[in-house]
């Protein structure tokens, strides 16, 4: 069974304090690993897709990396507007397009 | 990016009534749509996958007679919660994709509260 575990569950940072969020996964053949941002009461907003170990993608203060067992979302010099829950999901090779999500990391950035 | 519109954003209903939630892809044709449910502080749990013009595929443990899904066109899917009960109260989110390997876009979600 495909599984995604995210850590920590919650993270509080001061503005400008860089850190990383972890996503560990087990999947029967990875098609893609996805990172989403979710604000309270909203649907997830797409951030990145990573397809193979060693791949990295960046967007503003965020950088996502991928290994064969885990992915990291690095946040550099975060701002209060980066506060949100960050979700990781995997998609397995095969016929289905479905995503299996982790529980997310709730990030709070204090000014 | 592609836009997925979900309506209503919140609904309150009495126990025993039915509620319909709509999910529309506004600027692309969605060959596949997914319906997720999210309880507080929990991950999104896939309920069912629907392809236009065919019956939905439900995940294990999801009652297909209770959660009716219709995907009548390439831009519209509906989820009807029939005979809703308080335990059905949750955040329901739809998502849509243009096809295999394409990005998955999410609607803004519907908060259902059953009294």
Short mmCIF file of N, CA and C in Angstrom, two decimals, chain A residues 31 34 36 38 41-46 49 51 87 91 94-104, chain B residues 32 34 36 38 41-44 46 49 59 91 93 97 99-109:
data_model
loop_
_atom_site.label_atom_id
_atom_site.label_comp_id
_atom_site.label_asym_id
_atom_site.label_seq_id
_atom_site.Cartn_x
_atom_site.Cartn_y
_atom_site.Cartn_z
N UNK A 31 5.48 7.49 -10.06
CA UNK A 31 5.32 8.26 -11.28
C UNK A 31 5.67 9.72 -11.01
N UNK A 34 4.33 15.12 -5.54
CA UNK A 34 3.75 16.45 -5.67
C UNK A 34 3.82 17.19 -4.35
N UNK A 36 1.96 20.53 -2.52
CA UNK A 36 0.88 21.50 -2.60
C UNK A 36 0.92 22.38 -1.36
N UNK A 38 -1.75 24.48 1.12
CA UNK A 38 -3.17 24.61 1.41
C UNK A 38 -3.38 25.64 2.50
N UNK A 41 -9.45 26.33 4.89
CA UNK A 41 -10.72 26.42 4.20
C UNK A 41 -10.62 26.51 2.69
N UNK A 42 -9.45 26.19 2.15
CA UNK A 42 -9.24 26.26 0.70
C UNK A 42 -8.75 24.94 0.16
N UNK A 43 -8.86 24.78 -1.15
CA UNK A 43 -8.30 23.61 -1.78
C UNK A 43 -6.80 23.75 -1.96
N UNK A 44 -6.10 22.65 -2.15
CA UNK A 44 -4.64 22.70 -2.34
C UNK A 44 -4.23 23.46 -3.60
N UNK A 45 -3.13 24.18 -3.48
CA UNK A 45 -2.58 24.94 -4.60
C UNK A 45 -1.28 24.27 -5.03
N UNK A 46 -1.19 23.94 -6.31
CA UNK A 46 -0.04 23.20 -6.83
C UNK A 46 1.25 24.01 -6.70
N UNK A 49 6.02 19.30 -9.06
CA UNK A 49 6.03 17.87 -9.30
C UNK A 49 7.47 17.44 -9.53
N UNK A 51 9.86 13.97 -10.50
CA UNK A 51 9.64 12.67 -11.14
C UNK A 51 10.72 11.65 -10.86
N UNK A 87 1.38 20.16 1.78
CA UNK A 87 1.00 18.76 1.57
C UNK A 87 1.91 18.11 0.55
N UNK A 91 2.09 9.75 -6.64
CA UNK A 91 1.28 9.12 -7.67
C UNK A 91 2.07 7.92 -8.18
N UNK A 94 1.01 3.15 -13.21
CA UNK A 94 -0.12 2.25 -13.38
C UNK A 94 -1.26 3.00 -14.02
N UNK A 95 -2.45 2.43 -13.95
CA UNK A 95 -3.56 3.04 -14.66
C UNK A 95 -4.16 4.25 -13.99
N UNK A 96 -4.12 4.35 -12.66
CA UNK A 96 -4.83 5.41 -11.97
C UNK A 96 -4.01 6.69 -11.89
N UNK A 97 -4.73 7.82 -11.91
CA UNK A 97 -4.09 9.12 -11.75
C UNK A 97 -4.14 9.59 -10.30
N UNK A 98 -4.68 8.79 -9.40
CA UNK A 98 -4.95 9.26 -8.06
C UNK A 98 -3.69 9.56 -7.28
N UNK A 99 -3.82 10.50 -6.35
CA UNK A 99 -2.73 10.90 -5.48
C UNK A 99 -2.99 10.38 -4.07
N UNK A 100 -1.93 9.95 -3.40
CA UNK A 100 -2.00 9.56 -1.99
C UNK A 100 -1.29 10.65 -1.21
N UNK A 101 -2.02 11.27 -0.30
CA UNK A 101 -1.50 12.43 0.42
C UNK A 101 -0.98 12.09 1.80
N UNK A 102 -0.01 12.87 2.27
CA UNK A 102 0.38 12.87 3.66
C UNK A 102 -0.55 13.80 4.43
N UNK A 103 -0.36 13.86 5.76
CA UNK A 103 -1.23 14.70 6.59
C UNK A 103 -0.83 16.17 6.56
N UNK A 104 0.34 16.43 6.02
CA UNK A 104 0.74 17.82 5.90
C UNK A 104 1.59 18.33 7.04
N UNK B 32 -10.65 13.28 -16.36
CA UNK B 32 -10.82 12.59 -15.09
C UNK B 32 -10.98 13.60 -13.97
N UNK B 34 -11.57 13.80 -9.61
CA UNK B 34 -11.44 13.06 -8.36
C UNK B 34 -12.19 13.80 -7.25
N UNK B 36 -12.28 14.14 -3.10
CA UNK B 36 -11.57 13.86 -1.85
C UNK B 36 -12.40 14.36 -0.67
N UNK B 38 -11.73 15.57 3.48
CA UNK B 38 -10.68 15.93 4.42
C UNK B 38 -11.30 16.28 5.76
N UNK B 41 -7.33 18.36 10.44
CA UNK B 41 -5.97 17.90 10.75
C UNK B 41 -5.66 16.53 10.16
N UNK B 42 -6.40 16.13 9.16
CA UNK B 42 -6.15 14.86 8.48
C UNK B 42 -5.79 15.10 7.02
N UNK B 43 -5.26 14.08 6.40
CA UNK B 43 -4.89 14.22 5.00
C UNK B 43 -6.13 14.10 4.11
N UNK B 44 -5.97 14.49 2.87
CA UNK B 44 -7.04 14.32 1.90
C UNK B 44 -7.17 12.82 1.60
N UNK B 46 -8.96 10.07 -0.81
CA UNK B 46 -9.68 9.91 -2.07
C UNK B 46 -10.94 9.10 -1.84
N UNK B 49 -13.01 8.18 -8.16
CA UNK B 49 -12.47 8.69 -9.42
C UNK B 49 -13.56 8.60 -10.47
N UNK B 59 -13.34 4.23 -3.85
CA UNK B 59 -12.30 3.64 -3.01
C UNK B 59 -12.96 2.71 -1.98
N UNK B 91 -14.91 18.38 4.90
CA UNK B 91 -14.50 19.27 3.81
C UNK B 91 -14.33 18.40 2.57
N UNK B 93 -13.41 18.07 -1.45
CA UNK B 93 -12.63 18.78 -2.46
C UNK B 93 -12.61 17.97 -3.75
N UNK B 97 -8.03 16.72 -13.97
CA UNK B 97 -6.83 16.66 -14.79
C UNK B 97 -7.23 16.53 -16.25
N UNK B 99 -5.48 14.80 -18.34
CA UNK B 99 -5.15 13.47 -18.81
C UNK B 99 -3.97 12.91 -18.05
N UNK B 100 -3.58 11.71 -18.39
CA UNK B 100 -2.47 11.05 -17.68
C UNK B 100 -1.20 11.87 -17.82
N UNK B 101 -0.55 12.03 -16.68
CA UNK B 101 0.70 12.76 -16.67
C UNK B 101 0.54 14.25 -16.58
N UNK B 102 -0.69 14.72 -16.66
CA UNK B 102 -0.93 16.16 -16.57
C UNK B 102 -1.11 16.57 -15.10
N UNK B 103 -0.96 17.86 -14.85
CA UNK B 103 -1.13 18.36 -13.49
C UNK B 103 -2.55 18.12 -13.00
N UNK B 104 -2.65 18.01 -11.70
CA UNK B 104 -3.95 17.86 -11.05
C UNK B 104 -4.28 19.19 -10.38
N UNK B 105 -5.43 19.76 -10.73
CA UNK B 105 -5.85 21.04 -10.15
C UNK B 105 -7.03 20.81 -9.24
N UNK B 106 -7.04 21.56 -8.14
CA UNK B 106 -8.06 21.37 -7.13
C UNK B 106 -9.06 22.51 -7.10
N UNK B 107 -10.28 22.17 -6.74
CA UNK B 107 -11.28 23.19 -6.45
C UNK B 107 -11.01 23.79 -5.08
N UNK B 108 -11.82 24.76 -4.72
CA UNK B 108 -11.61 25.47 -3.45
C UNK B 108 -12.25 24.76 -2.27
N UNK B 109 -12.97 23.67 -2.54
CA UNK B 109 -13.52 22.88 -1.45
C UNK B 109 -14.91 23.30 -1.03
#
